[in-house]
Amino acid sequence: MQRHLLILSSLALFVQPASAQSRNAGADLATIRACLSDQADDPGSCIGTVANPCQDAPGGASTIGIDTCLGRETAAWDTLLNESYKIAVASANTMDERLASDGIYEQGVAAALVKAQRAWIAYRDAECDRRYELFKEGTIRTNIASDCLLELTAHRAIEFRGEE
């Protein structure tokens, strides 16, 4: 599946010029941040705030268009996930340092976080591959895999935001 996802990501990158991609990336991230601010009690309602309108735009309803739109939003959620993950790692390291200063020799908060995140990435990739394989007889398989990446990445980003 990682090969399939790499192909999908590569296709999405070539659909628009680099300047449009970076402009979209900043705007997409701002759109999701604004939604999360407005919908603090229901951050899950922000999933689709970029991809759905994008698919309504000219060319957005084709298979490649849908994959591109889903990929744009996934990239924004991935940025948010990475930001929250860095904060979580820093917090875990601080906790390990506090435990060490309190004489507790079994610091492992940061290591457990890294282990969990690596396992989550493996799960995400395997789950999206499973969904891709279920629909391998048609072109919708790429949309299914792209949507899976968006959904799982967004939910993980939301989960980490709750721990900040």
CSV table of C-alpha atoms in Angstrom, one decimal:
chain,number,residue,atom,x,y,z
A,1,MET,CA,0.0,0.0,0.0
A,2,GLN,CA,2.8,2.4,0.7
A,3,ARG,CA,3.7,2.1,-3.0
A,4,HIS,CA,0.1,3.0,-3.8
A,5,LEU,CA,0.0,5.9,-1.4
A,6,LEU,CA,3.3,7.2,-2.8
A,7,ILE,CA,1.8,7.0,-6.3
A,8,LEU,CA,-1.3,8.8,-5.2
A,9,SER,CA,0.7,11.5,-3.4
A,10,SER,CA,2.9,12.0,-6.5
A,11,LEU,CA,-0.2,12.3,-8.8
A,12,ALA,CA,-1.7,14.9,-6.5
A,13,LEU,CA,1.5,16.9,-6.5
A,14,PHE,CA,1.6,17.1,-10.3
A,15,VAL,CA,-2.0,18.1,-10.8
A,16,GLN,CA,-1.3,21.8,-9.9
A,17,PRO,CA,1.8,24.0,-10.2
A,18,ALA,CA,4.1,24.3,-7.1
A,19,SER,CA,3.1,27.9,-6.4
A,20,ALA,CA,-0.6,26.9,-6.2
A,21,GLN,CA,0.3,23.9,-4.0
A,22,SER,CA,2.0,26.1,-1.4
A,23,ARG,CA,-0.7,28.7,-1.6
A,24,ASN,CA,-3.3,26.0,-1.1
A,25,ALA,CA,-1.3,24.4,1.7
A,26,GLY,CA,-1.3,27.6,3.7
A,27,ALA,CA,-4.9,28.4,3.0
A,28,ASP,CA,-6.0,24.8,3.7
A,29,LEU,CA,-4.2,24.8,7.1
A,30,ALA,CA,-5.7,28.2,8.0
A,31,THR,CA,-9.2,26.9,7.0
A,32,ILE,CA,-8.9,23.9,9.3
A,33,ARG,CA,-7.4,26.0,12.2
A,34,ALA,CA,-10.3,28.4,11.9
A,35,CYS,CA,-12.8,25.6,12.0
A,36,LEU,CA,-11.1,24.0,15.0
A,37,SER,CA,-11.3,27.3,16.8
A,38,ASP,CA,-15.0,27.7,16.0
A,39,GLN,CA,-15.9,24.1,16.6
A,40,ALA,CA,-13.8,23.5,19.8
A,41,ASP,CA,-16.6,21.3,21.2
A,42,ASP,CA,-16.9,19.2,18.0
A,43,PRO,CA,-13.5,19.2,16.2
A,44,GLY,CA,-14.5,16.1,14.1
A,45,SER,CA,-17.0,18.3,12.3
A,46,CYS,CA,-14.0,20.1,10.7
A,47,ILE,CA,-13.0,17.0,8.8
A,48,GLY,CA,-13.9,17.7,5.2
A,49,THR,CA,-13.8,21.5,5.4
A,50,VAL,CA,-11.1,21.6,2.7
A,51,ALA,CA,-11.8,18.5,0.7
A,52,ASN,CA,-15.6,18.9,0.3
A,53,PRO,CA,-15.6,22.4,-1.3
A,54,CYS,CA,-12.6,21.5,-3.3
A,55,GLN,CA,-14.5,18.6,-4.9
A,56,ASP,CA,-17.3,21.1,-5.8
A,57,ALA,CA,-14.8,23.2,-7.8
A,58,PRO,CA,-14.2,22.5,-11.5
A,59,GLY,CA,-12.3,19.3,-12.0
A,60,GLY,CA,-12.8,18.3,-8.3
A,61,ALA,CA,-15.3,15.6,-9.0
A,62,SER,CA,-13.1,13.4,-11.1
A,63,THR,CA,-11.1,10.5,-9.6
A,64,ILE,CA,-7.9,12.5,-9.8
A,65,GLY,CA,-9.7,15.6,-8.6
A,66,ILE,CA,-11.1,13.9,-5.6
A,67,ASP,CA,-7.7,12.3,-4.7
A,68,THR,CA,-6.1,15.8,-5.0
A,69,CYS,CA,-8.7,17.4,-2.8
A,70,LEU,CA,-8.5,14.6,-0.2
A,71,GLY,CA,-4.7,14.8,-0.3
A,72,ARG,CA,-4.7,18.6,0.2
A,73,GLU,CA,-6.8,18.2,3.4
A,74,THR,CA,-4.7,15.2,4.6
A,75,ALA,CA,-1.6,17.3,4.2
A,76,ALA,CA,-3.1,20.1,6.4
A,77,TRP,CA,-4.2,17.6,9.1
A,78,ASP,CA,-0.8,15.9,8.9
A,79,THR,CA,0.8,19.3,9.7
A,80,LEU,CA,-1.5,19.8,12.7
A,81,LEU,CA,-0.7,16.2,13.8
A,82,ASN,CA,3.0,16.8,13.6
A,83,GLU,CA,2.8,20.1,15.5
A,84,SER,CA,0.8,18.4,18.3
A,85,TYR,CA,3.1,15.4,18.3
A,86,LYS,CA,6.1,17.6,18.9
A,87,ILE,CA,4.3,19.3,21.8
A,88,ALA,CA,3.4,15.8,23.2
A,89,VAL,CA,7.0,14.6,22.9
A,90,ALA,CA,8.3,17.7,24.6
A,91,SER,CA,5.7,17.2,27.4
A,92,ALA,CA,6.6,13.5,27.7
A,93,ASN,CA,10.3,14.4,27.9
A,94,THR,CA,9.6,16.9,30.7
A,95,MET,CA,7.6,14.3,32.6
A,96,ASP,CA,10.5,11.8,32.2
A,97,GLU,CA,12.9,14.5,33.6
A,98,ARG,CA,10.5,15.2,36.5
A,99,LEU,CA,10.3,11.5,37.3
A,100,ALA,CA,14.0,11.2,37.2
A,101,SER,CA,14.4,14.1,39.5
A,102,ASP,CA,11.9,12.6,41.9
A,103,GLY,CA,14.1,9.4,42.0
A,104,ILE,CA,11.8,7.3,39.8
A,105,TYR,CA,14.1,5.3,37.6
A,106,GLU,CA,11.6,4.0,35.2
A,107,GLN,CA,11.1,7.0,32.9
A,108,GLY,CA,9.4,5.8,29.8
A,109,VAL,CA,6.7,8.3,28.9
A,110,ALA,CA,8.5,9.6,25.8
A,111,ALA,CA,9.6,6.2,24.7
A,112,ALA,CA,6.0,4.9,25.0
A,113,LEU,CA,4.7,7.8,23.0
A,114,VAL,CA,7.1,7.2,20.2
A,115,LYS,CA,6.3,3.5,20.2
A,116,ALA,CA,2.6,4.2,20.1
A,117,GLN,CA,2.9,6.7,17.2
A,118,ARG,CA,5.0,4.3,15.2
A,119,ALA,CA,2.4,1.6,15.8
A,120,TRP,CA,-0.4,4.0,14.8
A,121,ILE,CA,1.4,4.8,11.5
A,122,ALA,CA,1.7,1.1,10.8
A,123,TYR,CA,-1.9,0.6,11.6
A,124,ARG,CA,-3.0,3.6,9.4
A,125,ASP,CA,-1.0,2.3,6.4
A,126,ALA,CA,-2.3,-1.2,6.8
A,127,GLU,CA,-5.9,-0.2,7.3
A,128,CYS,CA,-5.8,2.1,4.2
A,129,ASP,CA,-4.2,-0.7,2.2
A,130,ARG,CA,-6.9,-3.1,3.3
A,131,ARG,CA,-9.6,-0.6,2.1
A,132,TYR,CA,-7.7,-0.1,-1.2
A,133,GLU,CA,-7.6,-3.9,-1.8
A,134,LEU,CA,-11.3,-4.2,-1.1
A,135,PHE,CA,-12.0,-2.0,-4.1
A,136,LYS,CA,-9.1,-2.9,-6.4
A,137,GLU,CA,-11.4,-3.8,-9.3
A,138,GLY,CA,-12.3,-0.1,-9.9
A,139,THR,CA,-10.8,3.3,-10.0
A,140,ILE,CA,-12.7,4.3,-6.8
A,141,ARG,CA,-10.0,2.3,-4.8
A,142,THR,CA,-7.7,5.4,-4.9
A,143,ASN,CA,-10.5,7.6,-3.5
A,144,ILE,CA,-11.2,5.0,-0.8
A,145,ALA,CA,-7.5,4.9,0.2
A,146,SER,CA,-7.2,8.7,0.1
A,147,ASP,CA,-10.3,9.2,2.2
A,148,CYS,CA,-9.0,6.6,4.7
A,149,LEU,CA,-5.7,8.6,5.0
A,150,LEU,CA,-7.7,11.8,5.6
A,151,GLU,CA,-10.0,10.3,8.2
A,152,LEU,CA,-7.4,8.5,10.2
A,153,THR,CA,-4.9,11.4,10.1
A,154,ALA,CA,-7.5,13.9,11.1
A,155,HIS,CA,-8.8,11.8,14.0
A,156,ARG,CA,-5.3,11.3,15.2
A,157,ALA,CA,-4.5,15.0,15.0
A,158,ILE,CA,-7.7,15.7,17.0
A,159,GLU,CA,-6.7,13.1,19.5
A,160,PHE,CA,-3.3,14.7,20.1
A,161,ARG,CA,-4.8,18.2,20.2
A,162,GLY,CA,-6.9,17.0,23.2
A,163,GLU,CA,-3.7,16.1,25.0
A,164,GLU,CA,-2.0,19.6,24.7
